[in-house]
Coordinates of C-alpha atoms and ligand atoms in Angstrom, one line a residue:
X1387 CA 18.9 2.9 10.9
X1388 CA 16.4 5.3 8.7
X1389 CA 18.6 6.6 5.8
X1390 CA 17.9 10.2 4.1
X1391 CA 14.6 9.7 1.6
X1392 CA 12.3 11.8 -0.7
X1393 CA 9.9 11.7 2.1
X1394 CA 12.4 14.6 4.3
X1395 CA 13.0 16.4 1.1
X1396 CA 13.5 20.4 1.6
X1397 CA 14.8 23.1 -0.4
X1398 CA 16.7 25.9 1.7
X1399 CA 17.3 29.3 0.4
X1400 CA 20.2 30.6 1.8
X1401 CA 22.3 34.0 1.4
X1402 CA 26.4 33.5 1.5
X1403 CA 29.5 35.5 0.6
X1404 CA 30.3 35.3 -3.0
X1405 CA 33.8 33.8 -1.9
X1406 CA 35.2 31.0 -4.1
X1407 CA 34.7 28.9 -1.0
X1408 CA 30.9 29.1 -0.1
X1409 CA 29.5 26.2 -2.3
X1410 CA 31.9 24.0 -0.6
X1411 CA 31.3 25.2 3.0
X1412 CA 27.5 24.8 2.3
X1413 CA 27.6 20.9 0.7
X1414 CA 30.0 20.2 3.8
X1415 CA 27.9 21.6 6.5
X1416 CA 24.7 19.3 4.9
X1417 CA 27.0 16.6 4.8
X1418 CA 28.7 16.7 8.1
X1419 CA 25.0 16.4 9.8
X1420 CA 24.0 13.5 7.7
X1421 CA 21.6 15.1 4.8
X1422 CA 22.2 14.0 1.1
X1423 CA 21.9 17.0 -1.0
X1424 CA 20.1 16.5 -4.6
X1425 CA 20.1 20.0 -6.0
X1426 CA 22.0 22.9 -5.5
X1427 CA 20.9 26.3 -7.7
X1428 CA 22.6 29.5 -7.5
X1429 CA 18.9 32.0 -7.8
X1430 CA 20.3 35.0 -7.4
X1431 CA 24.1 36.2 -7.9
X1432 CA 25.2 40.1 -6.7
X1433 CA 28.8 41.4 -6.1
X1434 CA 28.2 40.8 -2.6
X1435 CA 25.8 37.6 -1.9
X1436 CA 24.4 34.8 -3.5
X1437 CA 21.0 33.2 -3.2
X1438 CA 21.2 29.3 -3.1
X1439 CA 18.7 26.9 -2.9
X1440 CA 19.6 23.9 -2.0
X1441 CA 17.5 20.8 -1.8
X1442 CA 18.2 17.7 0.0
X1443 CA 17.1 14.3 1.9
X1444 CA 16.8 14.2 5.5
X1445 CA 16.1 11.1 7.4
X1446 CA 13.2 12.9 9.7
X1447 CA 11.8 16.4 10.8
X1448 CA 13.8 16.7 13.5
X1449 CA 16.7 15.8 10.9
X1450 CA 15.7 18.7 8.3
X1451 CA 15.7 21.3 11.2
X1452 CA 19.6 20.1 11.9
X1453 CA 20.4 20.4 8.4
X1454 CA 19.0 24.4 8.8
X1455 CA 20.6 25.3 11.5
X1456 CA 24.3 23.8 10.4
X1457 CA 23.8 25.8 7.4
X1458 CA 22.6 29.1 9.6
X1459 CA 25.7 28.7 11.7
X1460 CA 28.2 29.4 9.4
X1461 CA 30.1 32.3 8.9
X1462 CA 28.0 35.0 7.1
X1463 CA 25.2 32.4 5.7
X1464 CA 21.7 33.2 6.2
X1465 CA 18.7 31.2 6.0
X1466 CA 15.9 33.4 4.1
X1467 CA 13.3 30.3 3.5
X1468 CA 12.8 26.2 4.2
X1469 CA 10.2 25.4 1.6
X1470 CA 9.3 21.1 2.7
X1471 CA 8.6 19.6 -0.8
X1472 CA 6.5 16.7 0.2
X1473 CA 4.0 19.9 1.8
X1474 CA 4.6 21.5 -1.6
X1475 CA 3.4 18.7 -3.5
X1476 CA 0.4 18.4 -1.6
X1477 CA -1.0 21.7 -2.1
X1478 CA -4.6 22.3 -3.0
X1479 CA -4.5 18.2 -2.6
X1480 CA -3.3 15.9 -5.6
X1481 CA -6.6 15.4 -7.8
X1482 CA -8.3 17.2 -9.9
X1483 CA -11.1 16.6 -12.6
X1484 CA -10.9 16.7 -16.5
X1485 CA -14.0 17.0 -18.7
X1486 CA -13.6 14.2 -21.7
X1487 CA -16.0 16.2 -23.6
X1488 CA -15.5 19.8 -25.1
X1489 CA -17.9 21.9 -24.4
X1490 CA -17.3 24.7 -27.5
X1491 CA -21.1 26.0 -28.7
X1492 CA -24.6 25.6 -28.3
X1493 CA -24.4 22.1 -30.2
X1494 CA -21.7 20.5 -27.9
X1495 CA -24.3 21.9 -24.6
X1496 CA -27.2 20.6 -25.5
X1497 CA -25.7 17.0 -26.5
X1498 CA -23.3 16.7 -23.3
X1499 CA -26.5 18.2 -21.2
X1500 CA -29.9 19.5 -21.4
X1501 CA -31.6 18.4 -23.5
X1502 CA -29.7 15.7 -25.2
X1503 CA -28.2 13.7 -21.8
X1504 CA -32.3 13.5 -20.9
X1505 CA -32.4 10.5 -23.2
X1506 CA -29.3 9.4 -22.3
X1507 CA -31.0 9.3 -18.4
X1508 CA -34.0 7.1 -19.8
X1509 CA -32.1 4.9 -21.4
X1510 CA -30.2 4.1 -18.3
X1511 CA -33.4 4.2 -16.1
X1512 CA -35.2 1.5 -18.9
X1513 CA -32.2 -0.4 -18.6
X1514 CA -29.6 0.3 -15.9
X1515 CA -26.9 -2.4 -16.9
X1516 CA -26.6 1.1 -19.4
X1517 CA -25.0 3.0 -16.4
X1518 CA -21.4 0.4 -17.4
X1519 CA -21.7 2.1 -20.7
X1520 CA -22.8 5.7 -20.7
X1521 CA -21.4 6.9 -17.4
X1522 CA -18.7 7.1 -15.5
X1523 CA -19.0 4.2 -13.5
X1524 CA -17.6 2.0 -16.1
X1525 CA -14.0 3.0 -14.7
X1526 CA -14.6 4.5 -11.5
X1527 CA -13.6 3.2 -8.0
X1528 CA -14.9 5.1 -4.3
X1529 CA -11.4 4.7 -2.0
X1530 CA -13.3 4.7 0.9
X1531 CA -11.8 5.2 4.6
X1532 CA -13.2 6.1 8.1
X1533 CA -10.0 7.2 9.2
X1534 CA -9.2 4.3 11.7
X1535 CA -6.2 3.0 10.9
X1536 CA -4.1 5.1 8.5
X1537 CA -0.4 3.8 7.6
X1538 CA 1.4 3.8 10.8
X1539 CA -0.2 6.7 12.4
X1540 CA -3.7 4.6 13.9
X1541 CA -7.1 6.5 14.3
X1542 CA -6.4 10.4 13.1
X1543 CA -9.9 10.6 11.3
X1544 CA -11.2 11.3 7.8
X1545 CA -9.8 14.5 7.1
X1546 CA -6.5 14.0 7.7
X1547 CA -6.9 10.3 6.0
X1548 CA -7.4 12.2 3.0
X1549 CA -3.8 12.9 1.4
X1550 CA -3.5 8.9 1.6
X1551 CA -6.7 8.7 -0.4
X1552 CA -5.5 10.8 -2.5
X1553 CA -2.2 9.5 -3.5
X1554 CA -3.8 6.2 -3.9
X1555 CA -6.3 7.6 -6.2
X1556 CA -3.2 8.8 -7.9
X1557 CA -1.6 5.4 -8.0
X1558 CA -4.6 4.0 -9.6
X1559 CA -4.8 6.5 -12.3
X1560 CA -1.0 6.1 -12.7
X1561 CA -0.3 2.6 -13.0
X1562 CA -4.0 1.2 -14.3
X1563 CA -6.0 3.9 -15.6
X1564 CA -8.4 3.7 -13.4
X1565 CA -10.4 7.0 -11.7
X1566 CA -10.6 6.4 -8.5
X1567 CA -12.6 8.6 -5.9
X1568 CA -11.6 9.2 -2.3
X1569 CA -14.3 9.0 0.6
X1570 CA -13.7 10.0 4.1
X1571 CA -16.4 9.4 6.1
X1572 CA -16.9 11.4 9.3
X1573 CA -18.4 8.0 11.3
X1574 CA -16.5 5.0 12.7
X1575 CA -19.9 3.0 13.5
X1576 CA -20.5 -0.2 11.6
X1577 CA -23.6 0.4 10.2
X1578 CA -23.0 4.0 8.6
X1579 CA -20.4 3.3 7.4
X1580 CA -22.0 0.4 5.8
X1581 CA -25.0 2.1 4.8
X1582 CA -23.5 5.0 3.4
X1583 CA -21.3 2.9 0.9
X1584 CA -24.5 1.1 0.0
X1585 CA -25.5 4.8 -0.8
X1586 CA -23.4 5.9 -2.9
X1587 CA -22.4 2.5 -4.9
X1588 CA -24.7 3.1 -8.1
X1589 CA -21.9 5.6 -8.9
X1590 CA -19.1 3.3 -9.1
X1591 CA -17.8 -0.2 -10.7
X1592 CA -15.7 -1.2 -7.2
X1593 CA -15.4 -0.3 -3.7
X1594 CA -11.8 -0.1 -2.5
X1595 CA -11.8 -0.1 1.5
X1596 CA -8.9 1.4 3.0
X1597 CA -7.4 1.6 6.2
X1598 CA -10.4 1.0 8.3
X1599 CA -9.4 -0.9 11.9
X1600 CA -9.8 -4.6 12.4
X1601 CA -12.0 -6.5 13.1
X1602 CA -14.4 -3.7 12.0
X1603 CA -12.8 -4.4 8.8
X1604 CA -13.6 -7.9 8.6
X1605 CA -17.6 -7.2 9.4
X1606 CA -18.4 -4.4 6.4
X1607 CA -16.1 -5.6 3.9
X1608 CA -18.2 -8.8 4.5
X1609 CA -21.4 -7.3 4.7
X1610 CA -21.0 -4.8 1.7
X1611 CA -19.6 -7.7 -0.8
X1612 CA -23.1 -9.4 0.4
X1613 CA -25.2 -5.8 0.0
X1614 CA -23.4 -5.2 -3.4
X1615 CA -23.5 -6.0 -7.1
X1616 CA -19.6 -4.4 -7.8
X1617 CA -16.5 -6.0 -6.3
X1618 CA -15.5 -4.8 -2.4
X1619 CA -11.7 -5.1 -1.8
X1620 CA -10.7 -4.1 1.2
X1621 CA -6.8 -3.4 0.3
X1622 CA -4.6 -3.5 3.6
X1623 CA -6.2 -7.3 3.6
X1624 CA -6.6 -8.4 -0.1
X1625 CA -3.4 -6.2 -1.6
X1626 CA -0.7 -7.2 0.9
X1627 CA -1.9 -10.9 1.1
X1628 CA -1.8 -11.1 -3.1
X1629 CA 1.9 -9.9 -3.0
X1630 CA 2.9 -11.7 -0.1
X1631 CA 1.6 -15.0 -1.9
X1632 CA 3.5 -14.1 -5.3
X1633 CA 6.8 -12.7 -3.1
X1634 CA 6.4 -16.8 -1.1
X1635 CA 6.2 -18.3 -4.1
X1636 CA 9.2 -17.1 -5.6
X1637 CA 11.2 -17.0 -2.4
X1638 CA 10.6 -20.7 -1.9
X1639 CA 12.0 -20.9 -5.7
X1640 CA 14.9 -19.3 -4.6
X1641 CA 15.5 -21.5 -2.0
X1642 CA 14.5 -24.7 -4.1
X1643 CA 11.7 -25.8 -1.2
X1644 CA 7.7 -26.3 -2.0
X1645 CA 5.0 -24.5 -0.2
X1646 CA 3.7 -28.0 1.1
X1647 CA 7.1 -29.0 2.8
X1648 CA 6.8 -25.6 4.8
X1649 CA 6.2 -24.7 8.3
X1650 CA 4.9 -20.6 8.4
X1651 CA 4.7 -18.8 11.1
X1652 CA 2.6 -15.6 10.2
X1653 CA 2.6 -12.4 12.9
X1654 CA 0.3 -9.7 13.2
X1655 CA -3.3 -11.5 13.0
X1656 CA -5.1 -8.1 12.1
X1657 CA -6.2 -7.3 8.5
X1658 CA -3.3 -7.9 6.7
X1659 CA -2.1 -11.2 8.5
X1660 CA -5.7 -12.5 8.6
X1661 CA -5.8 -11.9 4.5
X1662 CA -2.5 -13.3 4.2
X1663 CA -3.5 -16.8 6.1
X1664 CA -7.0 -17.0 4.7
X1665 CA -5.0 -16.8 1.1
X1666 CA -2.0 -18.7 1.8
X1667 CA -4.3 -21.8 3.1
X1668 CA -5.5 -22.5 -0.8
X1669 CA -1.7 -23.4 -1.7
X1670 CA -1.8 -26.0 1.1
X1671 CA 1.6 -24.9 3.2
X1672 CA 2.6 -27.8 6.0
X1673 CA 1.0 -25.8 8.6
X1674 CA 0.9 -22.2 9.4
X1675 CA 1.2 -20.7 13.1
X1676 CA -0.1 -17.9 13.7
X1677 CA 1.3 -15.3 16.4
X1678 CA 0.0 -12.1 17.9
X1679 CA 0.1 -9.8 20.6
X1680 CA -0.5 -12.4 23.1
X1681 CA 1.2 -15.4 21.5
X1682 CA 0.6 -18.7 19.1
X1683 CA -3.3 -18.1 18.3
X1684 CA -4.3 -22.4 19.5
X1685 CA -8.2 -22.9 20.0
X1686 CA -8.0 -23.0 24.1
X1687 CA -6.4 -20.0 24.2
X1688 CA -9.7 -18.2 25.8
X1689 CA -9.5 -14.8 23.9
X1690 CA -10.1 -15.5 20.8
X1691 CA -12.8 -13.1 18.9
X1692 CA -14.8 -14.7 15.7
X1693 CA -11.9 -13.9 13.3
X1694 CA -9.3 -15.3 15.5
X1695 CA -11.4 -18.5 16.3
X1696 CA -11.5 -19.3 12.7
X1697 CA -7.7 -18.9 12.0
X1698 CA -7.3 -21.0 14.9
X1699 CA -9.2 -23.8 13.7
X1700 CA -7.4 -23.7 10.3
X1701 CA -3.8 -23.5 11.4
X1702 CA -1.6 -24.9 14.3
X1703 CA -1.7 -28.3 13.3
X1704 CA 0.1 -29.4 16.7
X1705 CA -1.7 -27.5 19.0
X1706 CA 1.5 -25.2 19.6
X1707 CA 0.8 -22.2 22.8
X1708 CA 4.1 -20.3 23.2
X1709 CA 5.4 -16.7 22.1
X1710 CA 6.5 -16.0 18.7
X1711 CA 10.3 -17.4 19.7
X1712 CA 8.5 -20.9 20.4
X1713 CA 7.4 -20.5 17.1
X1714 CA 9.9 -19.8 14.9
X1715 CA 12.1 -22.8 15.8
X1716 CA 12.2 -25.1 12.9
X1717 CA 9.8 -22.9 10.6
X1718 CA 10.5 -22.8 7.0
X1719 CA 9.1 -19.3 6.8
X1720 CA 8.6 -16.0 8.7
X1721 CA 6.0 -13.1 7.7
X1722 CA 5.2 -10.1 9.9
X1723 CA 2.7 -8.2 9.6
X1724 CA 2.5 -6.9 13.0
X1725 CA 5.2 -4.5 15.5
X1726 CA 8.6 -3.2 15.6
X1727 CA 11.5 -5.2 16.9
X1728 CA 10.3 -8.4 18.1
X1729 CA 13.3 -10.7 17.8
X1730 CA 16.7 -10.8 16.2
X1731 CA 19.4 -12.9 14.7
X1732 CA 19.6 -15.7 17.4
X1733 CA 15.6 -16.4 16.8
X1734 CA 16.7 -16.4 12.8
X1735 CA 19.4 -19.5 13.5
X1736 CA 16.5 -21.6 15.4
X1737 CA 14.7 -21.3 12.0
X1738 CA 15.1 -24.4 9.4
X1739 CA 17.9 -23.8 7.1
X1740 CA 17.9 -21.4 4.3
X1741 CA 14.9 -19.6 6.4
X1742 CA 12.6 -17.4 4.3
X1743 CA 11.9 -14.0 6.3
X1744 CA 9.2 -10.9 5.6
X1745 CA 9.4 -8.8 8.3
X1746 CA 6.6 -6.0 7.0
X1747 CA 5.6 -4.0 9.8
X1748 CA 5.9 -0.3 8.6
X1749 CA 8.1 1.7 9.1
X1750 CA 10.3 -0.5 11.5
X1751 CA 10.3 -4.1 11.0
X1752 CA 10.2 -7.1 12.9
X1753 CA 13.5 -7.9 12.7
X1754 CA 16.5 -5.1 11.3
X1755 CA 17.1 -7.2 7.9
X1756 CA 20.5 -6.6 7.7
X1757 CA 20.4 -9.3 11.0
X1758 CA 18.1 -11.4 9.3
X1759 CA 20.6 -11.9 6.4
X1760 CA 23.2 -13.3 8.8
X1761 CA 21.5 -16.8 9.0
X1762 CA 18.3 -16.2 6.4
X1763 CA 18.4 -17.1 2.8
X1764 CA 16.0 -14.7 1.6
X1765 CA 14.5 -11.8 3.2
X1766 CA 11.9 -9.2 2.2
X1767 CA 10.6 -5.7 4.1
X1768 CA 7.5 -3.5 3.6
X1769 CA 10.7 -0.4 3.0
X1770 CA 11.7 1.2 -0.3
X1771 CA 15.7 1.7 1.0
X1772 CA 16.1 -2.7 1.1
X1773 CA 15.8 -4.8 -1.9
X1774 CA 12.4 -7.2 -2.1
X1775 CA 9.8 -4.8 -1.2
X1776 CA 6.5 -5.9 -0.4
X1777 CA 4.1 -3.2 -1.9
X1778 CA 0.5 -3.1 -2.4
X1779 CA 1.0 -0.9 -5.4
X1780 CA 1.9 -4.1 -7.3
X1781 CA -1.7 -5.7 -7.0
X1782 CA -4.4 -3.1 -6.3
X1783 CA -4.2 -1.4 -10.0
X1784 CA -4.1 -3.9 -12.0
X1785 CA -6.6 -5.8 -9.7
X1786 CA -9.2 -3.2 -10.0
X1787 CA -8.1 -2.6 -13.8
X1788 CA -9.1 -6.3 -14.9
X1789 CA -12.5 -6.2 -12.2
X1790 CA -14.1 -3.0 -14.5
X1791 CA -13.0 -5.0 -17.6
X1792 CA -14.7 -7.8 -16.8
X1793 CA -17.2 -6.2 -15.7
X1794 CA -17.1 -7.6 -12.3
X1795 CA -20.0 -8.2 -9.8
X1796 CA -18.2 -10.0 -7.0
X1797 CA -14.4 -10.5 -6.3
X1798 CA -13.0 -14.2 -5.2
X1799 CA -10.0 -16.2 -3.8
X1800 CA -9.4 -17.6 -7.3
X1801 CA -9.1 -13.8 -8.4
X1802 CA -6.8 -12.9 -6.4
X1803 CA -4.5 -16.3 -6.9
X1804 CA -4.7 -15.4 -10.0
X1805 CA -3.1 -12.0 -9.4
X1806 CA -0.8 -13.4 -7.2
X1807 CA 0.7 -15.8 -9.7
X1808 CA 0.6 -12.6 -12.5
X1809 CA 3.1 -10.7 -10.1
X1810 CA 5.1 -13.7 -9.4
X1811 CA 5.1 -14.5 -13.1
X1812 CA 6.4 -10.9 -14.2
X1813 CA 9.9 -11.3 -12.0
X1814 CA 10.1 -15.2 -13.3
X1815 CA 12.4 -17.3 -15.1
X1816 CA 16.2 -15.9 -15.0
X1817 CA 15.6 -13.2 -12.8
X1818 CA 14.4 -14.8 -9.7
X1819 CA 17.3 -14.6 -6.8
X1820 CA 17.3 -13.7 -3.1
X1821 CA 17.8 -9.9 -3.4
X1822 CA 14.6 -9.9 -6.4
X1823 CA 11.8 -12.2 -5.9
X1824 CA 8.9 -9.2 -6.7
X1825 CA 9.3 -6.8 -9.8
X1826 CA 10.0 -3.4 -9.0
X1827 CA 6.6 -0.8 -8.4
X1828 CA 7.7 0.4 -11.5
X1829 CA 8.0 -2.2 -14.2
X1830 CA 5.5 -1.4 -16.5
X1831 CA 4.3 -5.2 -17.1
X1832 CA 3.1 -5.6 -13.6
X1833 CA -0.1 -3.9 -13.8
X1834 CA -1.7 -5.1 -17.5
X1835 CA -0.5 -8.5 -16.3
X1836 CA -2.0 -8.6 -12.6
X1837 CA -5.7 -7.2 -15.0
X1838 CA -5.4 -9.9 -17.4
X1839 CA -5.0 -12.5 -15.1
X1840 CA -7.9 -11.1 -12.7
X1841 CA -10.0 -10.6 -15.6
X1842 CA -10.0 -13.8 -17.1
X1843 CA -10.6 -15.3 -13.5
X1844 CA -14.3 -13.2 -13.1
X1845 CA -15.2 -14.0 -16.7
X1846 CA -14.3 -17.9 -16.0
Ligands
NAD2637 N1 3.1 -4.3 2.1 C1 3.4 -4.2 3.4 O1 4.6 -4.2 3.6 C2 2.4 -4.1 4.5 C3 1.1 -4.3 4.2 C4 0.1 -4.3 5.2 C5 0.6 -4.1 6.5 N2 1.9 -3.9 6.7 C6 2.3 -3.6 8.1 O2 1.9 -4.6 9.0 C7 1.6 -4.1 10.2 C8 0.2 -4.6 10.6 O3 -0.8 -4.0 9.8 P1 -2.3 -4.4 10.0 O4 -3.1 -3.4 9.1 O5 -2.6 -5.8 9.8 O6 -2.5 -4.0 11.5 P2 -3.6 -4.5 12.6 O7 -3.6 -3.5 13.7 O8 -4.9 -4.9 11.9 O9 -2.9 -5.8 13.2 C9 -1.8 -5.9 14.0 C10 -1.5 -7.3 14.5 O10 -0.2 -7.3 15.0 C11 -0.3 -7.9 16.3 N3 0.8 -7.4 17.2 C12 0.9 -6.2 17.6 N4 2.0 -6.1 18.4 C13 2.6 -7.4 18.5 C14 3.6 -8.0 19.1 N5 4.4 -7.3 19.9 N6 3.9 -9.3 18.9 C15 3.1 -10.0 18.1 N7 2.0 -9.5 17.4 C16 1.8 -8.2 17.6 C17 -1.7 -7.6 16.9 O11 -2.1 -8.5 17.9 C18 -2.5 -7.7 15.6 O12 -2.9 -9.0 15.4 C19 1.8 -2.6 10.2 O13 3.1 -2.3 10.6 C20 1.7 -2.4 8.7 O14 2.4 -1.2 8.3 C21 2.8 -3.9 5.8

C-alpha cells in the first residue's frame, strides 16, 4: 500500500470564505481523501476571501487530482492554481555550470584564455598524464545512458532519460564532490554506443553507465573497461551489488549466521542480480540459486544466453530446476532484484529459520514486507517509506570520489569489496539490528568512507 511521498507533492491555491471555519474545512477535505498536508499559507487575506496555498503528499497522480477536486467541492472554495513541485523543481533541468576562475580584466583573460591557456595546451599535448592536473578531467565523470532501461519505466529514450541523469549528476556533486556530466545518446546499437564513449573519454576521469538494458549492458561495459584507460562502472550492476554485499553482511550479523553456512537464492538474473552473484561469489556463500523469469537458472536448462551460462556454471551446486517456490525452501537468504509480487508469507515459513529477505524490485517488491516480517528475521526493500533501504546512493559517490583520487585507470572486484565492507562498516558495532543494517543515504560518513576504502584498494 503506496503511502503519500515528496514525489506527489502539490501546492493548491485556493479561494474560501473568510469564515472562522475554512482552514478546518480545507485540512479535513485533504485528509478525508487520504493526502498529508505539509504547508498551509494564507497569500492573500480580503474582507471577503482568502487565498491559500496549500501543499501536500499524494500517493500518485491520479491521487493529487482527488485531493483538487475534494477541495473544489466545497462550499464556496475555488481552485485558482495546482502548481506540481517535483515539475517545479525540474525546471530549466537541475545543473548548471560555475566558472572557478574570475574573469575581472584584461590580466584574468589572457591567463584563463588566449594567450596564456596556449601553453597550458602544450604542456598537456607534450605530456598528456597533464590533462589529471590542468583540466577538468581530474574530477569529472560522463553519466552516460541510451535510454533503455530507465528506473521502472523500460526503453523511453535519451531525452526523457535525462532528469535521471541529472539528478544523479546532482547526487554526485552532493554527497562526493564529484562533477559529473550527463550523456544521452540518441542510438541503442552496441557499437555507437561504444564508440562514441571511446570518443568522448579524454574529457573525463570515469565513465558511469546507467540504465542501459541487459545483456547489452554486459557487452560495452566489458568492452569499454578493455578500450579505456579511466574506470567504467556501470551502476545498476556494480552500485546495487556493493550495497547488497554490505546490507548481507550485516544482516547475517544480525541473525548470528556466516555467509559460508548460507543457502541464497538471488532473483532477477539481469544487471543488477548478475552484479550481485558475480560479487557475492568472492565471500564464498554455501551455494547461491539463481531464479528468473523462467525458473532456477541449472546448466541443461536450454536457454541460457552467455551471461546466464556462466552464472549457471558458478551457482546451483545441486543441480536444482524448479520455480522460485522450489527454491526458497530451506534457503538462508532471499534477494530480488527482479518483478512485483512473486510470493508471500507461506513461501517465507519454507525458508530456514531466522530467513534473511531483500525483496528490491522497484517500486513494488517481491514480497509486501510487512508479510515478510511474519516469519523473516530481517528484511530489507529498494523503498524509502520501510526501514533498511537498499540505495545505490550509498556506493556510487564515494566509489567514483576515491577512483579520481587515486587516480584510477581500471576498476576491480577487490574495489568494490572494499566499498562494500566501508558501507557495512559505517552502520557497525552497537547499531547493527534487524530494522538498521545500512546507514541512512544521509549520514555524512558514508561517502569519505566508501572513497577511502576504494582508494587505497587502486593504489594497492
Ligand atoms: N537498490 C535497489 O533497490 C535496486 C537496484 C537495482 C535494481 N533494483 C530493482 O530490481 C529490478 C530488476 O532490475 P534490473 O536492472 O536488474 O532489471 P533487468 O531487466 O536487467 O532484469 C530483470 C530480471 O528479473 C527477471 N524476472 C522478471 N520477471 C520475473 C518473474 N516473474 N520471476 C522471476 N524473475 C523475473 C528477469 O528474467 C531478469 O532476469 C527492478 O525492479 C529494479 O528497480 C533495485
Amino acid at each position: 500500500m503506496p503511502v503519500p511521498g515528496p514525489g506527489y507533492s502539490i501546492t493548491i491555491r485556493v479561494e474560501a470564505p473568510p469564515s472562522a471555519s475554512a482552514a478546518g474545512d480545507l485540512t479535513s477535505a485533504v485528509g478525508r481523501v487520504g493526502g498529508v498536508i505539509t504547508a498551509f499559507d494564507v497569500v492573500e487575506s480580503h474582507a471577503d476571501r482568502v487565498v491559500v496555498d496549500i501543499t501536500c503528499n499524494a500517493t500518485s497522480a491520479e491521487h493529487a487530482n482527488e485531493i483538487t477536486e475534494a477541495l473544489g467541492e466545497l462550499p464556496g472554495v475555488a481552485v485558482r492554481k495546482v502548481s506540481d513541485r517535483t515539475f517545479l523543481i525540474h525546471l530549466g533541468g537541475k545543473l548548471e555550470v560555475h566558472s572557478k576562475v574570475a574573469l575581472r580584466n584584461r590580466d584574468d583573460l589572457s591567463r584563463a584564455y588566449t594567450p596564456g591557456v596556449a601553453r597550458v595546451c602544450q604542456a598537456i599535448a607534450a605530456n598528456p598524464e597533464d590533462a589529471r592536473r590542468l583540466t577538468i578531467k581530474r574530477n569529472t565523470v560522463a553519466v552516460v545512458t541510451d535510454g533503455s532501461a530507465v528506473l521502472g519505466l523500460g526503453n523511453i529514450g535519451p531525452a526523457a532519460a535525462l532528469p535521471v541523469m541529472e539528478g544523479k549528476a546532482v547526487l554526485f556533486k552532493k554527497f562526493a564532490d564529484v562533477d559529473a556530466w550527463p550523456i544521452v545518446l540518441d542510438t541503442q546499437d552496441t557499437d555507437e554506443i561504444i564508440r562514441t564513449v571511446e570518443l568522448i573519454a579524454p574529457a573525463y576521469a570515469g565513465i558511469n553507465l546507467e540504465d542501459i538494458a541487459a545483456p547489452r549492458c554486459f557487452e560495452i561495459e566489458a568492452r569499454l573497461r578493455e578500450k579505456l584507460d579511466i574506470p567504467v562502472f556501470h551502476d545498476d550492476q556494480h552500485g546495487t551489488a556493493i550495497v547488497v554485499v554490505a546490507a548481507l553482511r550485516n544482516a547475517l550479523k544480525v541473525v548470528g549466521k556466516s555467509l559460508d553456512q548460507c543457502k541464497i537464492v538471488v532473483c532477477g538474473v539481469g544487471a543488477a542480480g548478475s552484479a550481485i552473484i558475480r560479487l557475492l561469489l568472492h565471500r564464498k556463500p554455501a551455494d547461491i540459486v539463481a531464479v528468473d523469469i523462467n525458473g532456477i537458472v541449472h546448466a541443461d536448462r536450454g536457454d541460457l544466453d552467455s551471461n546466464l551460462e556462466q552464472i549457471a556454471a558458478n551457482t546451483n551446486k545441486d543441480g536444482m530446476s524448479g520455480s522460485l517456490h522450489d527454491a526458497l525452501v530451506g534457503a538462508d537468504v532471499f534477494i530480488g532484484v527482479s518483478a512485483p509480487n512473486l510470493f508471500g508469507a507461506e513461501q517465507v515459513k519454507t525458508m530456514a529459520k531466522d530467513a534473511v529477505v531483500f525483496a528490491l524490485a522497484n517500486p513494488d517488491p517481491e514480497i509486501d514486507p510487512i508479510e515478510a516480517q511474519q516469519y523473516a528475521a530481517v528484511v530489507a526493500t529498494g523503498r524509502s517509506d520501510y526501514p533498511n533501504q537498499i540505495n545505490n546512493v550509498l556506493a556510487f559517490p564515494g566509489v567514483f570520489r576515491g577512483l579520481l583520487d587515486a587516480h584510477a585507470r581500471t576498476i576491480t572486484d577487490d574495489m568494490l569489496l572494499a566499498a562494500a565492507d566501508a558501507i557495512a562498516d559505517v552502520s557497525n558495532g552497537e547499531r547493527i539490528n534487524a530494522s538498521f543494517i545500512v546507514p541512512s543515504v544521509f549520514d555524512a560518513a558514508v561517502a569519505p568512507a566508501v572513497a577511502e576504502a576504494v582508494r587505497k584498494a587502486a593504489q594497492h
